[in-house]
Short mmCIF file of C-alpha atoms in Angstrom, two decimals:
data_model
loop_
_atom_site.label_atom_id
_atom_site.label_comp_id
_atom_site.label_asym_id
_atom_site.label_seq_id
_atom_site.Cartn_x
_atom_site.Cartn_y
_atom_site.Cartn_z
CA UNK A 1 92.19 6.26 33.94
CA UNK A 2 93.42 8.66 31.31
CA UNK A 3 89.94 8.98 29.72
CA UNK A 4 88.23 9.92 32.98
CA UNK A 5 86.73 13.42 33.07
CA UNK A 6 88.64 15.62 35.48
CA UNK A 7 86.99 17.00 38.60
CA UNK A 8 85.92 20.68 38.47
CA UNK A 9 86.11 22.58 41.74
CA UNK A 10 83.19 24.68 42.92
CA UNK A 11 84.28 27.93 44.59
CA UNK A 12 84.39 28.40 48.33
CA UNK A 13 81.99 31.26 49.12
CA UNK A 14 82.07 31.56 52.95
CA UNK A 15 84.81 33.56 54.57
CA UNK A 16 85.85 30.61 56.83
CA UNK A 17 84.78 28.00 54.29
CA UNK A 18 86.77 24.79 53.64
CA UNK A 19 86.30 21.58 51.84
CA UNK A 20 86.55 18.19 53.55
CA UNK A 21 87.26 14.88 51.77
CA UNK A 22 84.84 12.16 52.65
CA UNK A 23 86.84 9.00 52.12
CA UNK A 24 84.76 5.93 51.23
CA UNK A 25 85.69 2.70 53.12
CA UNK A 26 87.21 -0.31 51.42
CA UNK A 27 88.78 -3.47 52.80
CA UNK A 28 90.88 -3.90 49.65
CA UNK A 29 94.05 -1.82 50.23
CA UNK A 30 94.78 -1.70 46.48
CA UNK A 31 91.32 -0.54 45.44
CA UNK A 32 90.94 2.84 43.72
CA UNK A 33 90.38 5.61 46.25
CA UNK A 34 86.78 6.85 46.07
CA UNK A 35 85.74 10.05 47.84
CA UNK A 36 83.56 13.22 47.79
CA UNK A 37 84.34 16.83 48.63
CA UNK A 38 81.99 18.46 51.20
CA UNK A 39 81.75 22.27 51.47
CA UNK A 40 81.44 23.44 55.06
CA UNK A 41 82.85 26.09 57.46
CA UNK A 42 85.33 26.03 60.25
CA UNK A 43 82.71 27.60 62.59
CA UNK A 44 80.33 24.74 61.91
CA UNK A 45 82.90 22.08 62.84
CA UNK A 46 84.26 24.05 65.74
CA UNK A 47 80.79 24.06 67.36
CA UNK A 48 79.79 20.55 66.31
CA UNK A 49 79.98 18.03 69.22
CA UNK A 50 79.26 14.96 67.14
CA UNK A 51 80.85 15.17 63.66
CA UNK A 52 84.53 15.80 63.36
CA UNK A 53 87.38 15.58 60.83
CA UNK A 54 91.00 14.52 60.88
CA UNK A 55 93.67 16.84 59.40
CA UNK A 56 96.50 15.28 57.43
CA UNK A 57 100.11 16.45 57.77
CA UNK A 58 102.51 14.91 55.19
CA UNK A 59 105.11 15.56 52.59
CA UNK A 60 103.77 16.11 49.06
CA UNK A 61 106.66 14.40 47.31
CA UNK A 62 107.36 14.73 43.55
CA UNK A 63 104.40 16.68 42.05
CA UNK A 64 105.26 15.21 38.63
CA UNK A 65 104.71 11.62 39.70
CA UNK A 66 100.98 11.13 40.40
CA UNK A 67 98.14 8.71 40.74
CA UNK A 68 94.45 9.32 40.00
CA UNK A 69 91.68 8.99 42.56
CA UNK A 70 87.92 9.34 41.98
CA UNK A 71 86.17 12.37 43.48
CA UNK A 72 82.40 12.13 42.95
CA UNK A 73 83.00 10.06 39.84
CA UNK A 74 85.62 12.39 38.35
CA UNK A 75 89.41 12.07 38.30
CA UNK A 76 91.86 14.05 40.42
CA UNK A 77 95.57 13.57 40.21
CA UNK A 78 97.49 13.42 43.54
CA UNK A 79 101.05 12.65 44.50
CA UNK A 80 102.21 9.14 45.39
CA UNK A 81 102.70 10.23 48.99
CA UNK A 82 99.11 11.50 49.38
CA UNK A 83 97.79 8.36 47.68
CA UNK A 84 99.67 6.26 50.16
CA UNK A 85 98.48 8.30 53.15
CA UNK A 86 94.82 7.96 52.13
CA UNK A 87 95.14 4.22 51.61
CA UNK A 88 96.61 3.72 55.07
CA UNK A 89 94.00 6.04 56.65
CA UNK A 90 91.07 4.41 54.83
CA UNK A 91 88.80 2.45 57.05
CA UNK A 92 87.41 -0.97 56.11
CA UNK A 93 83.81 -0.21 56.97
CA UNK A 94 83.34 3.44 57.92
CA UNK A 95 83.48 6.74 55.97
CA UNK A 96 86.16 9.16 57.21
CA UNK A 97 86.30 12.95 56.94
CA UNK A 98 89.78 14.25 56.17
CA UNK A 99 91.32 17.62 55.44
CA UNK A 100 94.26 17.24 53.04
CA UNK A 101 95.61 20.44 51.48
CA UNK A 102 96.39 19.14 47.96
CA UNK A 103 92.77 18.00 47.44
CA UNK A 104 90.75 20.27 49.68
CA UNK A 105 92.33 23.43 48.21
CA UNK A 106 91.97 24.21 44.48
CA UNK A 107 95.72 24.36 43.68
CA UNK A 108 95.09 26.15 40.39
CA UNK A 109 93.29 29.11 42.05
CA UNK A 110 95.85 31.48 43.61
CA UNK A 111 93.23 33.62 45.32
CA UNK A 112 91.68 30.63 46.95
CA UNK A 113 95.14 29.38 47.97
CA UNK A 114 95.89 32.76 49.58
CA UNK A 115 92.66 32.63 51.62
CA UNK A 116 93.02 29.05 52.65
CA UNK A 117 96.62 29.42 53.71
CA UNK A 118 95.71 32.36 55.89
CA UNK A 119 93.37 30.16 57.94
CA UNK A 120 95.59 27.06 57.97
CA UNK A 121 96.18 27.33 61.67
CA UNK A 122 92.45 27.31 62.34
CA UNK A 123 92.04 24.25 60.15
CA UNK A 124 94.43 22.29 62.37
CA UNK A 125 92.99 23.72 65.57
CA UNK A 126 89.46 22.68 64.58
CA UNK A 127 90.47 19.16 63.63
CA UNK A 128 89.75 16.60 66.38
CA UNK A 129 92.88 14.68 65.42
CA UNK A 130 95.87 15.19 63.14
CA UNK A 131 97.67 12.35 61.39
CA UNK A 132 101.33 12.96 60.76
CA UNK A 133 101.97 10.53 57.95
CA UNK A 134 105.60 9.54 57.63
CA UNK A 135 105.25 7.21 54.66
CA UNK A 136 105.59 3.51 53.94
CA UNK A 137 106.54 1.22 56.80
CA UNK A 138 109.75 -0.77 57.26
CA UNK A 139 110.56 -3.55 59.74
CA UNK A 140 112.33 -0.95 61.86
CA UNK A 141 109.52 1.58 61.87
CA UNK A 142 107.07 -1.14 62.80
CA UNK A 143 109.34 -2.20 65.65
CA UNK A 144 109.82 1.31 66.97
CA UNK A 145 106.10 2.18 66.80
CA UNK A 146 105.09 -1.01 68.54
CA UNK A 147 107.63 -0.28 71.28
CA UNK A 148 106.18 3.25 71.60
CA UNK A 149 102.68 1.87 71.81
CA UNK A 150 103.77 -0.41 74.62
CA UNK A 151 105.47 2.47 76.39
CA UNK A 152 102.27 4.51 76.02
CA UNK A 153 100.44 1.85 78.08
CA UNK A 154 103.28 1.36 80.56
CA UNK A 155 104.67 4.89 81.01
CA UNK A 156 107.45 3.79 83.38
CA UNK A 157 109.24 1.94 80.59
CA UNK A 158 112.25 3.79 79.15
CA UNK A 159 113.16 3.35 75.46
CA UNK A 160 116.78 2.60 74.58
CA UNK A 161 118.96 4.95 72.51
CA UNK A 162 120.20 1.91 70.62
CA UNK A 163 116.87 1.33 68.89
CA UNK A 164 116.73 2.16 65.11
CA UNK A 165 115.36 5.63 65.72
CA UNK A 166 116.84 6.96 62.43
CA UNK A 167 114.30 5.01 60.47
CA UNK A 168 111.67 7.34 62.05
CA UNK A 169 113.58 10.60 62.51
CA UNK A 170 115.15 10.76 59.05
CA UNK A 171 111.74 10.78 57.30
CA UNK A 172 111.20 13.75 55.04
CA UNK A 173 108.35 15.03 57.16
CA UNK A 174 110.77 16.35 59.81
CA UNK A 175 112.48 18.54 57.19
CA UNK A 176 109.35 20.08 55.68
CA UNK A 177 108.56 23.73 56.46
CA UNK A 178 104.76 23.56 56.54
CA UNK A 179 104.62 20.88 59.22
CA UNK A 180 105.93 23.17 62.02
CA UNK A 181 102.72 25.19 62.04
CA UNK A 182 100.56 22.10 61.47
CA UNK A 183 102.12 20.44 64.54
CA UNK A 184 101.88 23.48 66.81
CA UNK A 185 98.18 24.03 66.19
CA UNK A 186 97.07 20.35 66.24
CA UNK A 187 94.99 19.40 69.28
CA UNK A 188 95.75 15.70 69.13
CA UNK A 189 98.59 14.84 66.68
CA UNK A 190 99.38 11.21 65.93
CA UNK A 191 102.53 9.92 64.15
CA UNK A 192 101.73 7.21 61.63
CA UNK A 193 103.90 5.01 59.41
CA UNK A 194 102.02 2.43 57.44
CA UNK A 195 99.05 1.28 59.52
CA UNK A 196 100.74 1.81 62.91
CA UNK A 197 100.39 5.03 64.79
CA UNK A 198 101.26 6.57 68.13
CA UNK A 199 100.49 9.98 69.72
CA UNK A 200 103.11 12.70 69.03
CA UNK A 201 103.49 13.33 72.74
CA UNK A 202 104.60 9.71 73.28
CA UNK A 203 107.25 9.92 70.54
CA UNK A 204 108.48 13.34 71.70
CA UNK A 205 108.58 12.32 75.38
CA UNK A 206 110.77 9.33 74.59
CA UNK A 207 113.05 11.38 72.34
CA UNK A 208 113.30 14.10 74.97
CA UNK A 209 114.34 11.51 77.53
CA UNK A 210 117.22 10.52 75.31
CA UNK A 211 118.32 14.05 74.29
CA UNK A 212 121.38 14.42 76.55
CA UNK A 213 123.85 13.14 73.99
CA UNK A 214 121.79 13.93 70.84
CA UNK A 215 120.25 17.36 71.21
CA UNK A 216 122.72 19.07 68.83
CA UNK A 217 122.85 16.26 66.31
CA UNK A 218 120.57 15.73 63.32
CA UNK A 219 118.09 14.13 63.00
CA UNK A 220 117.44 14.42 66.76
CA UNK A 221 117.83 18.18 66.74
CA UNK A 222 114.90 18.72 64.36
CA UNK A 223 112.28 16.87 66.42
CA UNK A 224 113.53 18.40 69.64
CA UNK A 225 113.18 21.92 68.18
CA UNK A 226 109.68 21.09 66.88
CA UNK A 227 108.61 19.54 70.16
CA UNK A 228 109.86 22.51 72.22
CA UNK A 229 108.13 24.91 69.83
CA UNK A 230 104.85 23.10 70.33
CA UNK A 231 105.25 23.38 74.13
CA UNK A 232 105.90 27.15 74.01
CA UNK A 233 102.94 29.51 74.37
CA UNK A 234 102.81 31.75 71.30
CA UNK A 235 99.19 32.94 71.61
CA UNK A 236 100.16 36.00 73.70
CA UNK A 237 102.64 37.46 71.25
CA UNK A 238 100.27 40.29 70.32
CA UNK A 239 100.10 41.49 73.89
CA UNK A 240 103.86 41.89 73.98
CA UNK A 241 104.05 44.13 70.88
CA UNK A 242 106.18 44.37 67.79
CA UNK A 243 109.45 43.67 69.49
CA UNK A 244 108.34 40.24 70.68
CA UNK A 245 106.83 39.57 67.26
CA UNK A 246 110.18 40.32 65.64
CA UNK A 247 111.96 37.93 68.00
CA UNK A 248 109.41 35.20 67.21
CA UNK A 249 109.73 35.85 63.49
CA UNK A 250 113.53 35.57 63.48
CA UNK A 251 113.66 32.58 65.82
CA UNK A 252 111.04 30.77 63.70
CA UNK A 253 112.81 31.55 60.42
CA UNK A 254 116.18 30.60 61.86
CA UNK A 255 114.87 27.30 63.27
CA UNK A 256 113.27 26.31 60.01
CA UNK A 257 115.91 27.74 57.64
CA UNK A 258 117.03 25.38 54.90
CA UNK A 259 114.01 23.07 55.33
CA UNK A 260 112.27 21.72 52.24
CA UNK A 261 109.73 23.89 50.35
CA UNK A 262 108.52 23.78 46.77
CA UNK A 263 107.96 27.57 46.89
CA UNK A 264 110.57 29.64 48.72
CA UNK A 265 107.89 32.21 49.67
CA UNK A 266 106.52 29.58 51.95
CA UNK A 267 109.37 30.05 54.34
CA UNK A 268 107.26 33.00 55.61
CA UNK A 269 103.77 31.99 54.46
CA UNK A 270 104.00 28.54 56.09
CA UNK A 271 104.32 30.15 59.49
CA UNK A 272 101.73 32.91 59.27
CA UNK A 273 99.37 31.08 61.58
CA UNK A 274 102.01 31.14 64.28
CA UNK A 275 103.04 34.71 63.59
CA UNK A 276 99.61 36.27 63.03
CA UNK A 277 97.70 37.41 66.07
CA UNK A 278 94.41 39.28 66.39
CA UNK A 279 95.91 42.23 68.22
CA UNK A 280 98.77 42.64 65.75
CA UNK A 281 99.60 46.03 64.29
CA UNK A 282 98.69 46.90 60.69
CA UNK A 283 102.40 46.55 59.87
CA UNK A 284 102.52 42.97 61.16
CA UNK A 285 99.30 42.11 59.44
CA UNK A 286 100.65 43.38 56.18
CA UNK A 287 103.86 41.38 56.53
CA UNK A 288 102.06 38.08 57.37
CA UNK A 289 99.36 38.52 54.75
CA UNK A 290 99.65 35.55 52.35
CA UNK A 291 99.95 36.91 48.85
CA UNK A 292 101.32 34.62 46.15
CA UNK A 293 101.31 37.55 43.70
CA UNK A 294 104.43 38.79 45.42
CA UNK A 295 107.80 37.57 44.17
CA UNK A 296 110.16 35.73 46.48
CA UNK A 297 112.45 38.78 46.47
CA UNK A 298 109.56 41.05 47.55
CA UNK A 299 108.67 38.69 50.43
CA UNK A 300 112.27 38.49 51.74
CA UNK A 301 112.91 42.21 51.34
CA UNK A 302 109.65 42.91 53.35
CA UNK A 303 111.05 40.79 56.20
CA UNK A 304 114.24 42.97 56.25
CA UNK A 305 112.23 46.14 56.12
CA UNK A 306 110.03 45.09 59.07
CA UNK A 307 113.03 44.09 61.18
CA UNK A 308 114.69 47.50 60.56
CA UNK A 309 111.54 49.55 61.23
CA UNK A 310 110.49 47.61 64.34
CA UNK A 311 113.92 48.15 65.96
CA UNK A 312 114.44 51.82 65.08
CA UNK A 313 113.81 53.14 68.56
CA UNK A 314 115.95 53.97 70.40
CA UNK A 315 118.44 52.83 67.74
CA UNK A 316 117.99 50.48 64.78
CA UNK A 317 119.33 46.97 64.93
CA UNK A 318 121.11 45.70 61.90
CA UNK A 319 121.33 42.12 63.09
CA UNK A 320 119.07 40.91 60.33
CA UNK A 321 121.91 41.43 57.84
CA UNK A 322 124.06 38.83 59.63
CA UNK A 323 121.76 36.14 58.17
CA UNK A 324 122.60 37.19 54.62
CA UNK A 325 125.22 35.12 52.89
CA UNK A 326 128.47 36.66 51.85
CA UNK A 327 128.57 37.73 48.17
CA UNK A 328 130.95 34.92 47.32
CA UNK A 329 128.46 32.42 48.72
CA UNK A 330 125.41 33.64 46.79
CA UNK A 331 124.02 30.75 44.83
CA UNK A 332 122.56 30.46 41.35
CA UNK A 333 119.13 30.14 43.07
CA UNK A 334 119.65 33.46 44.84
CA UNK A 335 120.38 35.17 41.54
CA UNK A 336 117.50 33.49 39.77
CA UNK A 337 115.09 34.64 42.45
CA UNK A 338 116.64 38.11 42.23
CA UNK A 339 117.12 38.33 46.00
CA UNK A 340 119.27 41.36 46.90
CA UNK A 341 122.69 40.45 48.32
CA UNK A 342 121.76 42.13 51.65
CA UNK A 343 118.51 40.16 52.17
CA UNK A 344 118.75 36.73 53.79
CA UNK A 345 117.61 33.76 51.66
CA UNK A 346 115.70 31.69 54.23
#
């Protein structure tokens, strides 16, 4: 498909505008993915009682290893992981509307990316369902998901700790920064591996029942933190003021620290939907404003500045500095990003 003309994005003009991928059906799993991009608004789908879309939450994978799909007769390169997700989500007879960031956002337009990232929380809130795609299936993942489907029907059945849970819990999705926000805002998230899927609440409920001996051990710790975060109410942060925002900011960064991101600035930007509230002060709005023109050092320094300024009365708190690595532990990456030694590298 190297001679195929590449797809040219039309700009999004509405303030809450988005693109949705209309995936054409096909009973042949290996057939080339055919789709269209529809321009619409979040308001339109929020108020539509008939049409709906499914949001996709997944791990991009290696951006250098791609496959081509056809969008309105033109070629678009996507990662292997996204290609796999679309194939497993593709219906055999019905079109399907999907929001997938790598296709629905023009990745070569930084201004569009800024605007779309700012409303990412709304994208997942407006989606009727969210598919958390973990990747290709194995015999163990098929076994676990079938057991979970059975437990979903018969809620009194308890799952055993001896099942091959690691084949699910060690998937890269659980270590990706962006998924935390995607999970929290999703109305009806489903966990899918291959063709099999089960509701997130079913998976989390069974993991929570087994947490006594595993809650401080990876990979169990990651899903338990994510599940408890989803259960917490974060919508009233604005009513509690800057102090509560600062606590939420640090607890979120600390919980997700060291998780996988392609762009280190996304350690903040990936959580702006959780952190941003309508009643927030101008200072908070400035901090959570997605701006990829800022350097990583500027983003991380701004976090430190906010923490110091928000705690200055009656006396400033310098606890933020405890998250900064000792000078001897500063990595080559820290130096390349020009992050000051006193600013934590999240």
